[in-house]
Short mmCIF file of C-alpha atoms (C1' of nucleotides) in Angstrom, two decimals:
data_model
loop_
_atom_site.label_atom_id
_atom_site.label_comp_id
_atom_site.label_asym_id
_atom_site.label_seq_id
_atom_site.Cartn_x
_atom_site.Cartn_y
_atom_site.Cartn_z
CA MET A 1 0.00 0.00 0.00
CA ASP A 2 2.18 2.84 -1.21
CA ALA A 3 1.39 6.15 -2.86
CA ILE A 4 0.95 4.53 -6.27
CA ASP A 5 -1.63 2.11 -4.90
CA ARG A 6 -3.57 4.96 -3.37
CA THR A 7 -3.48 6.86 -6.66
CA LEU A 8 -4.77 3.80 -8.45
CA LEU A 9 -7.60 3.50 -5.92
CA ALA A 10 -8.52 7.15 -6.40
CA LEU A 11 -8.50 6.81 -10.19
CA LEU A 12 -10.66 3.70 -10.05
CA GLN A 13 -13.08 5.37 -7.66
CA GLU A 14 -13.54 8.09 -10.27
CA ASP A 15 -13.92 5.72 -13.19
CA ALA A 16 -13.56 1.98 -12.92
CA THR A 17 -14.18 1.46 -16.63
CA GLN A 18 -10.90 2.92 -17.80
CA ALA A 19 -8.33 0.58 -19.28
CA TYR A 20 -5.24 -0.58 -17.40
CA SER A 21 -3.13 1.12 -20.04
CA ALA A 22 -4.64 4.48 -19.02
CA LEU A 23 -4.19 3.69 -15.34
CA GLY A 24 -0.59 2.69 -15.94
CA LYS A 25 0.15 5.86 -17.85
CA ALA A 26 -1.33 7.96 -15.05
CA VAL A 27 0.98 6.47 -12.44
CA GLY A 28 4.04 5.95 -14.65
CA LEU A 29 3.73 2.18 -14.96
CA SER A 30 3.07 -0.30 -17.73
CA ALA A 31 -0.43 -1.61 -18.20
CA GLY A 32 0.64 -5.01 -16.95
CA ALA A 33 2.18 -3.63 -13.78
CA ALA A 34 -0.91 -1.54 -13.05
CA HIS A 35 -3.05 -4.58 -13.65
CA GLU A 36 -0.98 -6.63 -11.22
CA ARG A 37 -1.23 -3.97 -8.52
CA VAL A 38 -4.98 -3.74 -8.87
CA ARG A 39 -5.28 -7.53 -8.76
CA LYS A 40 -3.36 -7.58 -5.48
CA LEU A 41 -5.53 -4.81 -4.03
CA ARG A 42 -8.54 -6.94 -4.92
CA ASP A 43 -7.05 -10.07 -3.38
CA ALA A 44 -6.13 -8.18 -0.21
CA GLY A 45 -9.73 -7.01 0.11
CA VAL A 46 -8.83 -3.34 -0.16
CA ILE A 47 -11.01 -3.25 -3.28
CA ARG A 48 -14.15 -5.03 -2.20
CA ARG A 49 -15.91 -4.93 -5.54
CA THR A 50 -16.55 -3.01 -8.71
CA THR A 51 -20.00 -1.51 -8.74
CA ILE A 52 -22.17 1.20 -10.27
CA ASP A 53 -23.36 4.37 -8.63
CA VAL A 54 -27.11 4.63 -9.22
CA ASP A 55 -29.00 7.92 -8.94
CA PRO A 56 -31.34 7.28 -6.00
CA ALA A 57 -34.02 9.64 -7.29
CA ALA A 58 -34.30 7.62 -10.49
CA VAL A 59 -35.18 4.42 -8.65
CA GLY A 60 -37.69 5.70 -6.15
CA GLY A 61 -35.28 6.92 -3.50
CA GLY A 62 -35.67 10.66 -3.79
CA VAL A 63 -36.42 11.18 -0.10
CA LEU A 64 -33.45 10.72 2.21
CA GLY A 65 -33.93 10.30 5.93
CA PHE A 66 -31.83 9.44 8.93
CA VAL A 67 -33.43 7.65 11.85
CA MET A 68 -32.05 7.37 15.34
CA VAL A 69 -33.47 4.14 16.72
CA GLU A 70 -33.74 3.90 20.49
CA SER A 71 -33.89 0.50 22.08
CA SER A 72 -34.64 -1.10 25.38
CA ALA A 73 -32.49 -4.14 24.74
CA TRP A 74 -29.19 -5.26 23.28
CA MET A 75 -29.34 -4.68 19.53
CA GLY A 76 -26.06 -6.28 18.57
CA GLU A 77 -27.68 -9.31 16.97
CA SER A 78 -30.46 -7.45 15.17
CA GLY A 79 -28.60 -6.56 12.00
CA GLY A 80 -30.65 -8.96 9.95
CA ARG A 81 -33.89 -7.35 11.04
CA PHE A 82 -32.73 -4.01 9.71
CA ALA A 83 -31.34 -5.54 6.53
CA ALA A 84 -34.77 -7.04 5.83
CA ILE A 85 -36.10 -3.54 5.18
CA PRO A 86 -34.88 -2.75 1.66
CA GLU A 87 -35.34 1.00 2.03
CA ILE A 88 -32.61 1.01 4.69
CA GLN A 89 -29.30 1.68 3.00
CA GLU A 90 -27.11 1.69 6.09
CA ALA A 91 -27.46 0.64 9.71
CA HIS A 92 -24.86 1.32 12.41
CA VAL A 93 -24.76 0.54 16.10
CA ILE A 94 -23.80 3.78 17.77
CA ALA A 95 -22.63 5.02 21.11
CA GLY A 96 -24.87 7.48 22.87
CA SER A 97 -28.53 7.72 23.75
CA ALA A 98 -29.89 6.07 20.63
CA SER A 99 -28.78 2.56 19.78
CA VAL A 100 -28.86 2.32 16.01
CA LEU A 101 -28.56 4.93 13.30
CA VAL A 102 -30.11 4.06 9.96
CA LYS A 103 -30.03 5.80 6.61
CA VAL A 104 -33.25 5.42 4.66
CA ARG A 105 -34.21 6.19 1.06
CA THR A 106 -37.83 6.26 -0.06
CA ALA A 107 -39.82 7.80 -2.85
CA THR A 108 -42.12 9.75 -0.56
CA THR A 109 -42.34 10.88 3.04
CA GLU A 110 -45.33 8.56 3.44
CA GLN A 111 -43.08 5.64 2.62
CA LEU A 112 -40.53 6.95 5.09
CA GLN A 113 -43.22 6.86 7.73
CA ASP A 114 -43.99 3.29 6.77
CA VAL A 115 -40.35 2.40 7.33
CA LEU A 116 -40.67 3.82 10.85
CA ARG A 117 -43.66 1.58 11.39
CA ARG A 118 -41.63 -1.45 10.32
CA LEU A 119 -38.76 -0.38 12.57
CA TYR A 120 -41.11 -0.51 15.55
CA GLU A 121 -41.85 -4.13 14.68
CA ILE A 122 -38.26 -5.05 15.50
CA GLU A 123 -37.92 -6.48 19.00
CA GLY A 124 -36.30 -4.10 21.43
CA VAL A 125 -37.05 -0.94 19.47
CA SER A 126 -38.59 1.54 21.86
CA GLY A 127 -38.47 4.75 19.90
CA THR A 128 -37.38 6.51 16.72
CA GLN A 129 -36.25 9.99 15.90
CA ALA A 130 -36.37 10.71 12.20
CA THR A 131 -34.74 13.54 10.29
CA VAL A 132 -35.30 14.35 6.64
CA ALA A 133 -32.49 15.65 4.46
CA LEU A 134 -33.47 18.86 2.71
CA GLU A 135 -30.43 18.88 0.47
CA THR A 136 -27.42 16.66 0.01
CA PHE A 137 -24.22 18.69 -0.31
CA PHE A 138 -22.27 15.65 -1.45
CA GLU A 139 -21.81 11.93 -1.08
CA ARG A 140 -18.46 10.59 -2.17
CA PRO A 141 -16.20 7.56 -1.85
CA VAL A 142 -13.87 7.16 1.09
CA ALA A 143 -10.80 9.37 0.82
CA VAL A 144 -7.73 7.31 -0.01
CA ASN A 145 -5.09 10.02 0.01
CA ARG A 146 -4.35 10.17 3.67
CA VAL A 147 -1.59 9.01 5.99
CA ASN A 148 -2.11 5.32 6.36
CA THR A 149 -2.28 3.71 9.79
CA SER A 150 -3.25 0.10 9.29
CA ALA A 151 -3.14 -2.35 6.38
CA THR A 152 -0.50 -3.88 4.16
CA MET B 1 -37.11 2.02 -16.92
CA ASP B 2 -38.84 -1.33 -16.83
CA ALA B 3 -38.26 -4.47 -14.79
CA ILE B 4 -35.38 -5.57 -17.02
CA ASP B 5 -33.57 -2.28 -16.51
CA ARG B 6 -33.91 -2.61 -12.76
CA THR B 7 -32.57 -6.14 -12.88
CA LEU B 8 -29.60 -4.94 -14.90
CA LEU B 9 -28.95 -2.21 -12.33
CA ALA B 10 -29.09 -4.73 -9.49
CA LEU B 11 -26.71 -7.09 -11.29
CA LEU B 12 -24.26 -4.29 -12.02
CA GLN B 13 -24.42 -3.08 -8.42
CA GLU B 14 -23.34 -6.56 -7.38
CA ASP B 15 -20.59 -6.86 -9.95
CA ALA B 16 -19.89 -4.27 -12.61
CA THR B 17 -17.05 -6.29 -14.11
CA GLN B 18 -19.22 -9.00 -15.61
CA ALA B 19 -19.52 -9.19 -19.37
CA TYR B 20 -22.56 -7.99 -21.28
CA SER B 21 -23.04 -11.54 -22.50
CA ALA B 22 -23.55 -12.67 -18.89
CA LEU B 23 -25.86 -9.73 -18.18
CA GLY B 24 -27.85 -10.52 -21.30
CA LYS B 25 -28.20 -14.15 -20.39
CA ALA B 26 -29.43 -13.22 -16.90
CA VAL B 27 -32.27 -11.11 -18.27
CA GLY B 28 -33.02 -13.16 -21.38
CA LEU B 29 -31.50 -10.74 -23.89
CA SER B 30 -28.57 -10.76 -26.27
CA ALA B 31 -25.29 -9.17 -25.25
CA GLY B 32 -25.86 -6.35 -27.71
CA ALA B 33 -29.31 -5.55 -26.34
CA ALA B 34 -28.05 -5.58 -22.76
CA HIS B 35 -25.23 -3.29 -23.82
CA GLU B 36 -27.64 -0.89 -25.44
CA ARG B 37 -29.88 -0.75 -22.37
CA VAL B 38 -26.95 -0.09 -20.07
CA ARG B 39 -25.70 2.63 -22.41
CA LYS B 40 -29.07 4.34 -22.25
CA LEU B 41 -29.17 4.08 -18.46
CA ARG B 42 -25.79 5.78 -18.44
CA ASP B 43 -26.89 8.52 -20.83
CA ALA B 44 -30.04 9.13 -18.80
CA GLY B 45 -27.92 9.59 -15.68
CA VAL B 46 -29.51 6.67 -13.85
CA ILE B 47 -26.05 5.10 -13.75
CA ARG B 48 -23.84 7.94 -12.59
CA ARG B 49 -20.57 6.08 -12.85
CA THR B 50 -18.76 2.81 -12.48
CA THR B 51 -16.61 2.80 -9.37
CA ILE B 52 -14.85 0.57 -6.86
CA ASP B 53 -15.88 -0.09 -3.30
CA VAL B 54 -12.83 0.46 -1.09
CA ASP B 55 -12.56 -1.01 2.41
CA PRO B 56 -12.42 2.12 4.60
CA ALA B 57 -10.34 0.44 7.29
CA ALA B 58 -7.60 -0.30 4.75
CA VAL B 59 -7.13 3.37 3.87
CA GLY B 60 -7.17 4.95 7.28
CA GLY B 61 -10.90 5.22 7.76
CA GLY B 62 -11.53 2.64 10.43
CA VAL B 63 -13.34 5.02 12.76
CA LEU B 64 -16.79 6.04 11.59
CA GLY B 65 -18.55 9.00 13.12
CA PHE B 66 -21.69 11.01 12.50
CA VAL B 67 -21.72 14.67 13.45
CA MET B 68 -24.77 16.86 13.84
CA VAL B 69 -23.60 20.36 13.07
CA GLU B 70 -25.59 23.19 14.60
CA SER B 71 -25.45 26.59 13.03
CA SER B 72 -26.41 30.14 13.74
CA ALA B 73 -26.73 31.10 10.10
CA TRP B 74 -27.97 29.88 6.74
CA MET B 75 -25.77 26.97 5.70
CA GLY B 76 -27.18 26.41 2.23
CA GLU B 77 -24.12 27.81 0.48
CA SER B 78 -21.52 26.18 2.68
CA GLY B 79 -21.27 22.86 0.87
CA GLY B 80 -17.79 23.65 -0.39
CA ARG B 81 -16.51 24.28 3.12
CA PHE B 82 -17.53 20.80 4.16
CA ALA B 83 -16.21 19.23 0.98
CA ALA B 84 -12.81 20.76 1.74
CA ILE B 85 -12.46 18.37 4.66
CA PRO B 86 -11.47 15.07 3.03
CA GLU B 87 -12.45 12.96 6.02
CA ILE B 88 -16.07 13.97 5.47
CA GLN B 89 -17.71 11.40 3.26
CA GLU B 90 -21.19 12.87 3.20
CA ALA B 91 -22.82 16.15 4.17
CA HIS B 92 -26.57 16.78 4.18
CA VAL B 93 -28.63 19.79 5.10
CA ILE B 94 -31.31 18.49 7.43
CA ALA B 95 -34.55 19.63 8.94
CA GLY B 96 -34.65 19.86 12.70
CA SER B 97 -32.54 21.34 15.41
CA ALA B 98 -29.16 20.71 13.82
CA SER B 99 -28.45 22.15 10.38
CA VAL B 100 -26.05 19.75 8.74
CA LEU B 101 -25.42 16.06 9.24
CA VAL B 102 -22.01 14.81 8.22
CA LYS B 103 -20.55 11.33 7.98
CA VAL B 104 -16.88 11.18 8.86
CA ARG B 105 -14.22 8.50 8.50
CA THR B 106 -10.88 8.74 10.26
CA ALA B 107 -8.16 6.38 11.37
CA THR B 108 -8.41 7.32 15.03
CA THR B 109 -10.74 9.10 17.41
CA GLU B 110 -8.08 11.80 17.80
CA GLN B 111 -8.40 12.52 14.10
CA LEU B 112 -12.16 12.60 14.50
CA GLN B 113 -11.73 15.25 17.13
CA ASP B 114 -9.53 17.20 14.75
CA VAL B 115 -12.31 17.12 12.18
CA LEU B 116 -14.62 18.66 14.77
CA ARG B 117 -12.06 21.42 15.25
CA ARG B 118 -12.04 22.12 11.53
CA LEU B 119 -15.85 22.10 11.45
CA TYR B 120 -15.86 24.91 14.00
CA GLU B 121 -13.74 26.95 11.61
CA ILE B 122 -16.63 27.07 9.16
CA GLU B 123 -18.56 30.32 9.41
CA GLY B 124 -21.92 29.92 11.07
CA VAL B 125 -21.11 26.70 12.87
CA SER B 126 -22.13 27.13 16.48
CA GLY B 127 -21.98 23.59 17.80
CA THR B 128 -21.39 19.94 17.04
CA GLN B 129 -22.76 16.73 18.40
CA ALA B 130 -20.65 13.73 17.45
CA THR B 131 -21.54 10.05 17.62
CA VAL B 132 -19.17 7.18 17.02
CA ALA B 133 -20.31 3.99 15.31
CA LEU B 134 -19.45 0.94 17.39
CA GLU B 135 -20.37 -1.49 14.66
CA THR B 136 -21.69 -1.22 11.13
CA PHE B 137 -24.47 -3.71 10.46
CA PHE B 138 -24.34 -3.04 6.73
CA GLU B 139 -23.81 -0.43 4.06
CA ARG B 140 -25.25 -1.26 0.67
CA PRO B 141 -26.24 0.32 -2.63
CA VAL B 142 -29.63 1.92 -3.12
CA ALA B 143 -32.38 -0.64 -3.60
CA VAL B 144 -33.56 -0.68 -7.19
CA ASN B 145 -36.33 -3.24 -6.97
CA ARG B 146 -39.12 -1.02 -5.84
CA VAL B 147 -42.20 0.57 -7.37
CA ASN B 148 -40.92 3.45 -9.41
CA THR B 149 -42.34 6.92 -8.94
CA SER B 150 -40.27 9.29 -11.02
CA ALA B 151 -37.93 8.83 -14.01
CA THR B 152 -38.30 7.78 -17.62
"C1'" DT C 1 8.29 -5.20 -18.95
"C1'" DT C 2 6.89 -7.04 -23.11
"C1'" DT C 3 4.39 -10.24 -25.84
"C1'" DG C 4 0.48 -12.67 -27.77
"C1'" DA C 5 -3.69 -15.33 -27.54
"C1'" DA C 6 -8.46 -15.22 -25.78
"C1'" DA C 7 -12.19 -12.59 -24.49
"C1'" DT C 8 -14.89 -8.57 -24.51
"C1'" DT C 9 -16.63 -4.38 -25.99
"C1'" DA C 10 -18.36 -1.26 -29.33
"C1'" DC C 11 -20.45 -0.64 -33.54
"C1'" DA C 12 -22.29 -2.02 -37.55
"C1'" DA C 13 -26.25 -3.57 -40.77
"C1'" DC C 14 -30.31 -6.17 -40.55
"C1'" DT C 15 -34.91 -8.03 -38.86
"C1'" DG C 16 -39.20 -8.11 -36.86
"C1'" DT C 17 -42.87 -5.77 -34.29
"C1'" DA D 1 -39.82 4.28 -35.37
"C1'" DC D 2 -38.13 1.15 -31.93
"C1'" DA D 3 -35.95 -2.56 -29.65
"C1'" DG D 4 -33.54 -6.76 -30.37
"C1'" DT D 5 -30.38 -10.04 -33.02
"C1'" DT D 6 -26.41 -11.32 -35.28
"C1'" DG D 7 -21.87 -10.52 -37.04
"C1'" DT D 8 -17.41 -8.11 -37.04
"C1'" DA D 9 -13.45 -5.05 -36.04
"C1'" DA D 10 -10.90 -2.81 -32.48
"C1'" DT D 11 -9.68 -2.96 -27.58
"C1'" DT D 12 -8.67 -4.91 -23.63
"C1'" DT D 13 -7.60 -8.38 -20.45
"C1'" DC D 14 -4.59 -11.67 -18.61
"C1'" DA D 15 -1.21 -15.19 -18.32
"C1'" DA D 16 3.40 -16.49 -19.64
"C1'" DA D 17 8.06 -15.66 -21.20
#
DNA sequence: TTTGAAATTACAACTGT
DNA sequence: ACAGTTGTAATTTCAAA
């Protein structure tokens, strides 16, 4: 994991369709060498997968909400219950008064309310505190150009 | 945007490296037809880009925090100030008591604290309320298999 | 790093609805 | 006109020297 690897990651985050020859040129390497580096990053799990970025509004996810879920019980094993709600894009166990923070995308605020209803059906959930996003400044991939602390 | 398009989106979210022949087979179309549909989804902006999913922990982003940023002024034009902090992965203007919700990834909690310091340097920011994620249940792409409301 | 074969993409012209 | 099929040339991938 040196500076070249991080540059490759940043370039692929921007556009994963570009050819290895272009990647190699950008970092001063041959296409084969760039290819080999990317293969190793994949094997090491640094690159989890190649995917597409879909416009949420185009697939019925124009309303973005965050919900603080309060609980009266240990929620550490409840991940599957949250994952069963497709509108939930992320779910994190958090420190603090609430127990779980979820990120929700729906087409309408009515559907967001319905997600709250389904959240209450999960055992241990004792309350929710929902916030609607009025505007998204940005959503971007993890920054890779930073002093590294862990990893190979 | 019919059912086949949504299936193609879901397949590409899972693995954007697969060949059009495989995509076509999965939806009962020829490789050329699948290619044409994906091209149109790209042109329409439904597919914003092809990218890689990088493991945050491998690039110094093992600590995940959410920060509610309170403000004493209109924050609608401050997006650039937040974007200038690379550790911030997302920033949303929200309804409610706080003004902006940001998602932050750092290597350590000390670095998270330093992000808070930099947030206070943004004009109008009057307070922050940070929460650390103890565990991430899941983070996944937007669900595409849903009744569509907008779009072509 | 370079090479070369295999696979894939991108782009035709064509067909049917 | 529109969406899909088939065929083909140009790239690209990927393993091996």
